[in-house]
Coordinates of C-alpha atoms in Angstrom, one line a residue:
M1 CA -89.2 -29.3 90.5
L2 CA -86.3 -31.4 89.4
K3 CA -83.9 -29.4 91.6
F4 CA -86.2 -30.0 94.6
I5 CA -86.3 -33.8 93.9
E6 CA -82.5 -33.9 93.6
K7 CA -82.2 -32.1 97.0
Q8 CA -84.6 -34.5 98.6
A9 CA -82.7 -37.5 97.2
R10 CA -79.4 -36.1 98.5
Y11 CA -81.0 -35.5 101.9
I12 CA -82.2 -39.2 102.1
Y13 CA -78.8 -40.4 100.9
K14 CA -77.0 -38.4 103.5
G15 CA -79.3 -39.8 106.1
I16 CA -78.0 -43.3 105.6
P17 CA -75.2 -44.4 108.0
D18 CA -71.7 -44.3 106.5
Y19 CA -71.2 -48.0 106.7
I20 CA -74.2 -48.7 104.5
R21 CA -74.0 -45.6 102.3
C22 CA -70.3 -45.8 101.3
S23 CA -68.8 -48.2 98.8
K24 CA -67.4 -51.7 99.3
V25 CA -63.9 -50.3 99.1
Y26 CA -64.7 -48.1 102.1
R27 CA -66.2 -51.0 104.1
D28 CA -63.3 -53.3 103.3
E29 CA -60.7 -50.7 104.3
Y30 CA -62.7 -49.8 107.5
N31 CA -63.0 -53.4 108.6
F32 CA -59.3 -54.0 107.9
L33 CA -58.4 -50.9 110.1
K34 CA -60.6 -52.0 113.0
H35 CA -58.4 -55.2 113.1
S36 CA -55.0 -53.8 112.2
Q37 CA -55.0 -51.0 114.8
W38 CA -54.2 -53.7 117.4
W39 CA -51.2 -55.2 115.5
T40 CA -47.9 -55.5 117.2
K41 CA -45.0 -53.2 116.2
D42 CA -43.3 -56.1 114.3
K43 CA -46.6 -56.8 112.3
Q44 CA -46.9 -53.1 111.5
D45 CA -43.3 -53.0 110.2
E46 CA -43.9 -56.1 108.1
Y47 CA -47.0 -54.6 106.6
Q48 CA -45.2 -51.3 105.8
M49 CA -42.3 -52.9 104.1
L50 CA -44.7 -54.9 102.0
Q51 CA -46.6 -51.7 100.9
I52 CA -43.3 -49.9 100.2
S53 CA -42.1 -52.8 98.0
K54 CA -45.3 -52.9 96.0
L55 CA -45.3 -49.1 95.6
L56 CA -41.6 -49.1 94.4
V57 CA -42.2 -51.8 91.8
H58 CA -45.1 -49.9 90.5
A59 CA -43.2 -46.6 90.5
Y60 CA -40.2 -48.1 88.7
E61 CA -42.3 -49.7 86.0
N62 CA -44.9 -47.0 85.4
V63 CA -43.6 -43.6 86.6
S64 CA -40.9 -42.1 84.4
Y65 CA -39.4 -40.0 87.2
Y66 CA -38.7 -43.0 89.4
T67 CA -37.5 -45.1 86.5
R68 CA -34.8 -42.5 86.1
V69 CA -34.1 -42.1 89.8
F70 CA -33.5 -45.9 90.2
D71 CA -31.5 -46.2 87.0
E72 CA -29.2 -43.2 87.8
R73 CA -28.4 -44.9 91.1
G74 CA -27.9 -48.4 89.7
L75 CA -30.8 -49.6 91.8
K76 CA -33.8 -51.9 91.4
P77 CA -36.9 -52.0 93.6
K78 CA -35.8 -55.4 95.0
D79 CA -32.7 -53.6 96.4
I80 CA -34.9 -51.8 99.0
Q81 CA -35.2 -54.5 101.6
N82 CA -35.7 -52.4 104.8
F83 CA -36.5 -48.9 106.0
N84 CA -32.8 -47.9 106.0
D85 CA -32.4 -49.0 102.3
L86 CA -35.2 -46.6 101.4
K87 CA -32.9 -43.7 102.2
Q88 CA -31.0 -44.5 99.0
L89 CA -33.8 -42.8 97.2
P90 CA -33.8 -39.0 97.1
I91 CA -36.1 -36.6 99.0
L92 CA -39.1 -35.5 96.9
T93 CA -39.9 -31.8 97.2
K94 CA -42.8 -29.6 96.2
E95 CA -40.4 -27.9 93.6
I96 CA -39.6 -31.3 92.1
I97 CA -43.3 -32.1 91.8
Q98 CA -44.1 -28.7 90.2
N99 CA -41.4 -29.1 87.6
N100 CA -41.9 -32.8 86.8
L101 CA -45.6 -33.5 87.2
D102 CA -46.0 -35.4 83.9
D103 CA -43.0 -37.6 84.7
L104 CA -44.4 -38.2 88.2
T105 CA -47.8 -39.4 86.9
A106 CA -48.2 -43.1 86.3
K107 CA -48.6 -44.0 82.6
N108 CA -50.6 -47.2 83.2
I109 CA -53.7 -45.4 84.7
K110 CA -56.4 -43.9 82.5
R111 CA -56.6 -40.1 82.7
S112 CA -60.4 -40.3 82.8
K113 CA -60.0 -41.9 86.3
L114 CA -57.9 -39.1 87.6
E115 CA -58.6 -36.0 89.7
Y116 CA -56.3 -33.0 89.6
I117 CA -55.7 -31.6 93.1
T118 CA -53.9 -28.5 94.3
T119 CA -52.5 -27.8 97.8
G120 CA -53.5 -24.7 99.6
G121 CA -50.0 -23.2 99.3
T122 CA -49.6 -22.6 103.0
T123 CA -45.9 -22.8 102.6
G124 CA -46.0 -20.2 99.9
L125 CA -45.7 -22.8 97.1
P126 CA -49.0 -24.1 95.8
M127 CA -48.6 -27.5 94.1
G128 CA -50.7 -29.7 91.9
F129 CA -50.8 -33.5 91.5
Y130 CA -53.2 -36.3 90.5
R131 CA -55.0 -39.0 92.3
D132 CA -57.7 -41.6 91.7
K133 CA -60.9 -39.7 92.4
K134 CA -63.1 -42.7 93.5
L135 CA -60.5 -44.9 95.2
D136 CA -58.9 -42.1 97.1
K137 CA -62.1 -40.7 98.6
A138 CA -63.3 -44.1 99.8
K139 CA -60.0 -45.1 101.4
E140 CA -59.5 -41.6 102.9
W141 CA -62.9 -41.6 104.6
A142 CA -62.3 -45.1 105.9
F143 CA -59.2 -43.9 107.6
I144 CA -60.8 -40.7 109.0
S145 CA -63.9 -42.5 110.3
N146 CA -61.7 -45.1 112.0
L147 CA -59.8 -42.4 113.8
W148 CA -63.0 -40.7 114.8
D149 CA -64.4 -44.0 116.1
R150 CA -61.9 -43.7 119.0
V151 CA -63.6 -40.7 120.3
G152 CA -67.2 -41.8 119.9
Y153 CA -68.1 -41.5 116.2
N154 CA -70.2 -44.5 115.1
V155 CA -70.2 -45.2 111.3
K156 CA -73.2 -47.6 111.7
K157 CA -75.4 -44.9 113.1
I158 CA -76.4 -41.4 112.1
N159 CA -74.0 -38.7 113.4
R160 CA -75.2 -35.1 113.4
N161 CA -72.4 -32.7 112.6
V162 CA -71.9 -29.0 112.7
I163 CA -69.2 -28.2 110.1
L164 CA -67.1 -25.0 110.4
R165 CA -64.4 -25.4 107.9
G166 CA -63.8 -24.1 104.4
N167 CA -67.3 -24.9 103.1
I168 CA -69.3 -22.0 101.5
P169 CA -73.0 -22.5 102.1
E170 CA -75.5 -21.7 99.3
N171 CA -76.9 -18.6 101.1
G172 CA -73.4 -17.5 102.2
L173 CA -73.9 -18.0 105.9
Y174 CA -75.3 -21.5 106.7
E175 CA -77.1 -24.4 105.2
Y176 CA -78.4 -27.8 106.2
K177 CA -77.1 -30.8 104.2
G178 CA -78.7 -34.0 105.3
R179 CA -77.4 -34.7 108.8
D180 CA -75.0 -31.7 108.7
L181 CA -75.3 -28.0 109.6
I182 CA -72.7 -26.2 107.5
L183 CA -71.5 -22.8 108.8
S184 CA -69.3 -20.5 106.8
S185 CA -65.8 -20.0 108.3
F186 CA -65.6 -16.8 106.2
Q187 CA -68.5 -15.1 108.0
I188 CA -67.5 -15.3 111.6
T189 CA -68.1 -11.7 112.6
K190 CA -69.4 -10.0 115.6
E191 CA -72.7 -9.4 113.8
N192 CA -73.1 -13.1 113.0
L193 CA -71.8 -14.9 116.1
D194 CA -75.1 -14.8 118.1
H195 CA -76.9 -16.3 115.2
Y196 CA -74.2 -19.0 114.7
I197 CA -74.4 -20.0 118.4
E198 CA -78.3 -20.1 118.2
L199 CA -78.0 -22.3 115.1
I200 CA -75.6 -24.7 116.8
E201 CA -77.8 -24.9 120.0
D202 CA -80.9 -25.6 118.0
F203 CA -79.2 -28.3 115.9
N204 CA -77.7 -30.0 119.0
P205 CA -75.0 -31.9 117.1
D206 CA -73.2 -35.0 118.1
F207 CA -69.9 -33.6 116.8
I208 CA -68.5 -30.3 115.7
Q209 CA -65.9 -30.6 112.8
A210 CA -63.9 -27.4 112.6
Y211 CA -60.7 -25.5 111.8
P212 CA -59.2 -24.7 115.2
S213 CA -59.0 -21.0 114.4
S214 CA -62.7 -20.9 113.4
I215 CA -64.2 -22.7 116.4
H216 CA -61.8 -20.8 118.7
L217 CA -63.3 -17.5 117.5
V218 CA -66.8 -18.8 118.5
A219 CA -65.4 -20.1 121.8
K220 CA -63.8 -16.8 122.7
Y221 CA -67.1 -15.0 122.0
I222 CA -69.0 -17.4 124.3
L223 CA -66.5 -17.0 127.1
R224 CA -66.2 -13.2 126.7
N225 CA -70.0 -12.8 127.0
N226 CA -70.4 -15.4 129.8
M227 CA -72.8 -17.4 127.7
K228 CA -73.9 -20.9 128.7
I229 CA -74.2 -23.3 125.8
K230 CA -76.7 -26.1 126.0
L231 CA -75.5 -29.0 123.8
C232 CA -76.6 -32.2 125.5
A233 CA -75.8 -34.5 122.5
L234 CA -72.2 -33.1 121.9
K235 CA -69.6 -35.8 122.3
C236 CA -66.5 -34.2 120.9
I237 CA -65.1 -31.4 118.8
L238 CA -63.0 -32.7 115.9
C239 CA -60.2 -30.3 114.9
S240 CA -58.0 -30.7 111.8
S241 CA -56.2 -28.9 108.9
E242 CA -54.6 -26.4 111.2
N243 CA -52.4 -26.6 114.2
L244 CA -54.4 -26.7 117.5
Y245 CA -52.6 -24.7 120.1
D246 CA -52.9 -25.3 123.9
N247 CA -54.7 -22.0 124.6
Q248 CA -57.2 -22.8 121.8
R249 CA -57.9 -26.2 123.1
M250 CA -58.6 -24.9 126.7
D251 CA -60.9 -22.1 125.5
I252 CA -62.9 -24.4 123.2
M253 CA -63.3 -27.1 125.9
Q254 CA -64.4 -24.5 128.5
A255 CA -66.9 -22.8 126.1
F256 CA -68.5 -26.0 124.8
G257 CA -68.0 -28.4 127.7
A258 CA -66.7 -31.2 125.5
R259 CA -63.4 -32.8 124.7
V260 CA -61.4 -31.3 121.8
V261 CA -59.3 -33.7 119.8
S262 CA -56.9 -32.9 116.9
F263 CA -56.0 -34.8 113.8
Y264 CA -53.1 -34.3 111.4
G265 CA -53.4 -34.8 107.6
H266 CA -52.6 -33.0 104.4
T267 CA -53.9 -32.6 100.9
E268 CA -51.3 -35.0 99.6
H269 CA -52.8 -37.9 101.6
A270 CA -49.4 -39.4 102.4
C271 CA -49.5 -39.2 106.2
L272 CA -52.3 -39.3 108.7
A273 CA -52.2 -39.1 112.5
G274 CA -54.7 -38.5 115.3
E275 CA -55.4 -38.5 119.0
C276 CA -57.1 -41.4 120.7
E277 CA -59.5 -42.0 123.6
K278 CA -56.7 -42.1 126.1
S279 CA -54.2 -39.3 125.2
S280 CA -53.4 -36.3 123.2
Y281 CA -50.5 -37.9 121.5
F282 CA -50.7 -38.2 117.7
H283 CA -50.8 -41.8 116.5
L284 CA -49.1 -42.2 113.1
Q285 CA -51.2 -44.5 111.0
S286 CA -48.8 -47.1 109.8
E287 CA -51.3 -48.6 107.4
Y288 CA -51.6 -45.2 105.6
G289 CA -47.9 -44.5 105.0
Y290 CA -44.4 -44.7 106.3
T291 CA -43.1 -41.6 108.1
E292 CA -39.5 -40.5 108.8
I293 CA -38.8 -37.7 111.2
I294 CA -35.7 -35.9 110.1
N295 CA -33.7 -33.4 112.1
A296 CA -31.7 -30.4 110.9
F297 CA -28.7 -32.6 110.1
G298 CA -30.7 -34.9 107.9
Q299 CA -30.8 -37.7 110.4
E300 CA -33.8 -39.4 111.9
V301 CA -34.7 -38.2 115.4
H302 CA -34.5 -40.5 118.3
V303 CA -34.3 -38.2 121.4
E304 CA -37.3 -37.4 123.5
D305 CA -38.7 -33.9 122.6
E306 CA -36.4 -33.6 119.6
V307 CA -38.0 -31.6 116.7
G308 CA -37.9 -32.9 113.2
E309 CA -39.6 -32.5 109.8
M310 CA -41.8 -35.3 108.5
V311 CA -40.7 -37.0 105.4
V312 CA -43.4 -39.4 104.2
T313 CA -44.1 -42.2 101.8
G314 CA -47.9 -42.6 101.1
F315 CA -49.4 -46.0 100.4
N316 CA -52.7 -45.0 98.7
N317 CA -51.8 -42.9 95.7
Y318 CA -50.4 -44.9 92.8
V319 CA -51.2 -42.1 90.4
T320 CA -48.7 -39.5 91.6
P321 CA -46.6 -41.5 94.2
F322 CA -45.3 -39.6 97.2
I323 CA -42.0 -41.4 98.0
R324 CA -39.9 -39.7 100.8
Y325 CA -41.9 -36.5 100.4
K326 CA -40.7 -33.5 102.4
T327 CA -43.8 -32.1 104.0
G328 CA -42.5 -28.9 105.6
D329 CA -44.3 -29.9 108.8
L330 CA -42.3 -30.0 112.1
V331 CA -43.2 -32.3 114.9
V332 CA -42.0 -33.1 118.4
N333 CA -40.8 -36.6 118.9
T334 CA -41.7 -38.9 121.8
N335 CA -40.5 -42.5 122.4
K336 CA -43.4 -43.2 124.8
K337 CA -46.2 -45.7 124.3
C338 CA -49.9 -44.9 124.6
E339 CA -52.1 -46.3 127.3
C340 CA -54.7 -47.2 124.6
G341 CA -52.6 -50.3 123.8
R342 CA -52.0 -49.5 120.1
S343 CA -48.4 -49.9 118.9
Y344 CA -48.4 -46.9 116.5
K345 CA -45.4 -44.5 116.5
L346 CA -46.4 -41.4 118.6
I347 CA -45.8 -37.7 118.1
K348 CA -46.0 -35.5 121.1
K349 CA -47.3 -32.5 119.1
I350 CA -47.3 -30.8 115.8
E351 CA -44.9 -27.9 116.2
G352 CA -46.0 -26.1 113.1
R353 CA -44.9 -25.7 109.5
V354 CA -41.4 -24.5 108.4
Q355 CA -43.2 -21.3 107.4
D356 CA -44.3 -20.7 111.0
Y357 CA -40.9 -19.3 111.9
F358 CA -39.5 -15.7 111.9
I359 CA -36.1 -14.8 110.4
D360 CA -34.1 -12.4 112.6
K361 CA -32.0 -9.5 111.3
N362 CA -28.8 -11.6 111.2
N363 CA -30.5 -13.9 108.7
E364 CA -28.9 -16.7 110.6
S365 CA -31.6 -18.3 112.7
A366 CA -35.3 -19.0 112.6
T367 CA -37.5 -18.5 115.7
F368 CA -40.8 -20.3 116.2
I369 CA -43.8 -18.0 116.8
Y370 CA -45.0 -18.1 120.4
Q371 CA -48.5 -17.3 119.1
D372 CA -50.3 -15.0 121.5
V373 CA -47.6 -14.8 124.2
P374 CA -46.4 -11.3 123.4
L375 CA -50.1 -10.2 123.4
W376 CA -51.3 -12.0 126.5
H377 CA -51.9 -8.9 128.5
V378 CA -54.2 -7.3 125.8
M379 CA -55.9 -10.4 124.4
D380 CA -59.3 -9.2 125.7
K381 CA -59.0 -6.1 123.5
I382 CA -58.2 -8.0 120.3
N383 CA -60.6 -9.8 118.0
E384 CA -58.0 -11.4 115.7
Y385 CA -54.3 -10.9 114.8
Q386 CA -51.8 -12.1 112.3
Y387 CA -48.1 -11.7 111.7
E388 CA -46.5 -11.1 108.3
Q389 CA -42.9 -11.1 107.3
N390 CA -41.6 -9.6 104.0
E391 CA -38.2 -8.5 105.1
I392 CA -35.3 -10.1 107.1
G393 CA -35.5 -8.9 110.7
K394 CA -38.8 -7.1 110.3
V395 CA -42.3 -8.3 111.1
I396 CA -45.7 -6.7 110.6
L397 CA -48.4 -7.5 113.3
K398 CA -51.9 -7.0 111.9
I399 CA -54.5 -6.5 114.6
N400 CA -58.2 -6.4 114.4
A401 CA -58.7 -4.5 117.6
K402 CA -61.8 -3.7 119.7
D403 CA -62.8 -0.1 120.4
D404 CA -61.1 0.1 123.8
F405 CA -57.6 -0.8 122.4
N406 CA -55.4 2.3 123.0
D407 CA -51.8 3.6 122.4
E408 CA -50.6 2.2 125.8
D409 CA -51.7 -1.3 124.7
K410 CA -49.7 -0.8 121.5
R411 CA -46.6 0.2 123.5
K412 CA -47.0 -2.9 125.7
I413 CA -47.1 -5.2 122.7
V414 CA -44.0 -3.7 121.2
K415 CA -42.1 -4.0 124.5
E416 CA -43.2 -7.6 125.2
F417 CA -42.5 -8.6 121.6
S418 CA -39.0 -7.2 121.9
R419 CA -38.4 -9.4 125.0
Y420 CA -39.2 -12.6 123.0
Y421 CA -37.7 -11.5 119.7
P422 CA -34.9 -9.0 120.4
K423 CA -33.4 -9.3 116.9
I424 CA -36.7 -8.6 115.1
E425 CA -38.3 -5.2 114.5
I426 CA -42.1 -5.1 114.8
K427 CA -44.6 -2.7 113.1
I428 CA -48.2 -2.8 114.2
D429 CA -50.9 -2.4 111.5
F430 CA -54.5 -2.0 112.6
N431 CA -56.1 -4.1 109.9
K432 CA -59.7 -5.1 110.0
E433 CA -59.2 -7.8 107.4
I434 CA -57.3 -10.8 108.5
Y435 CA -56.1 -13.1 105.6
R436 CA -57.5 -16.6 105.2
T437 CA -56.6 -19.1 102.5
K438 CA -59.0 -20.0 99.7
R439 CA -60.1 -23.0 101.9
G440 CA -60.9 -20.7 104.8
K441 CA -57.9 -21.7 106.9
F442 CA -56.2 -19.2 109.2
K443 CA -52.5 -18.7 109.4
F444 CA -50.7 -17.0 112.4
L445 CA -47.9 -16.0 110.0
I446 CA -47.8 -15.0 106.4
Q447 CA -44.2 -15.9 105.8
N448 CA -43.1 -14.5 102.4
L449 CA -39.4 -15.3 102.9
N450 CA -37.8 -18.6 101.8
I451 CA -36.6 -19.8 105.2
T452 CA -35.8 -23.5 104.4
K453 CA -32.0 -22.8 104.4
N454 CA -32.3 -21.3 107.9
L455 CA -34.0 -24.3 109.4
I456 CA -34.1 -27.8 108.0

């Protein structure tokens, strides 16, 4: 009886609009962002330097690692007067955090307030750190809902969501949680897809929140079977936590008849970016953190379409400060301005992670994966696929194939792959199980080599 009452209470609580249900911290941050998103570039820069200065003073006084970093360089926080001065501080890496977590944790914050978080290890190096469990969640949701506002999400009303991410429903397949329908991203099989689609249609959501790879599997099934989906309330499909590729976006839009938008964030909560109502450019949230885009020579990128790695300084975590943190995420620069009128720095696209690259047999260069290009002519015979690299110059392509896949199709893949990657040997493994992370994320490549020295 008690469990039933608790469930009913949660249902009622979830049925209250975000703006009322969430804390004052959330509302204050949300209201601030509704105003600050229209700031000029000069006003954004002024705000960012103020946040950097506050963070550095705190880090120097309360975080042993940064006390040491400043003292070893003969610096004080007041010496960092502009963005260029910030470069006097060293890059922070995952290895440094792993090896110095105690020294990187602020001593003036009670441990009872802290939450220990681990990253998913998508770069092959899982990492743990601390953050304020109440403050972080409230601020994070304020930023996310502000981004979603731009494509129709209304925090003052009830938004019905289908969620197809890393959640594990109580019965293993799906469950209803207040205003949300939760579907398991681990159970997207041929046997379950008809049921998933029926559940989505009956629920008729305002939004679908999904990993791109998960909703793409559903979309491909819909298109392959010429199904017509009736979702009259659906405003938008919100994709995040994985890279959204062009072919995925097109398939999802065609299958569901709604706009697909992508957002960038990471577990470390030091950088956030998203598309807006006018374009598919990623708008870097200047109120969330300061982002440097660094090329292979360690210099900030300035050229249109130049690729660089994001090095970020987050403003919201004073427990384990991320100052000039090397993310491993590669982006394509643009110097353009968005039609929406916001002055945020734009990114043309998320190129992928450092680990989304192959190493050829010369061990001299890294080549970005062209996703399904080498398989384009047999894609209708493949359910899923995934690359894995364990040796220099050699790659395994794991394929979950349909019954009509044959030896000729295999030969075509090998031939086409060799065109794109002439210095890499490929082996095809017909594997029914395609690896996903503990959070249910999909990776095109399981890169088991340390390729940092080959790239950036």
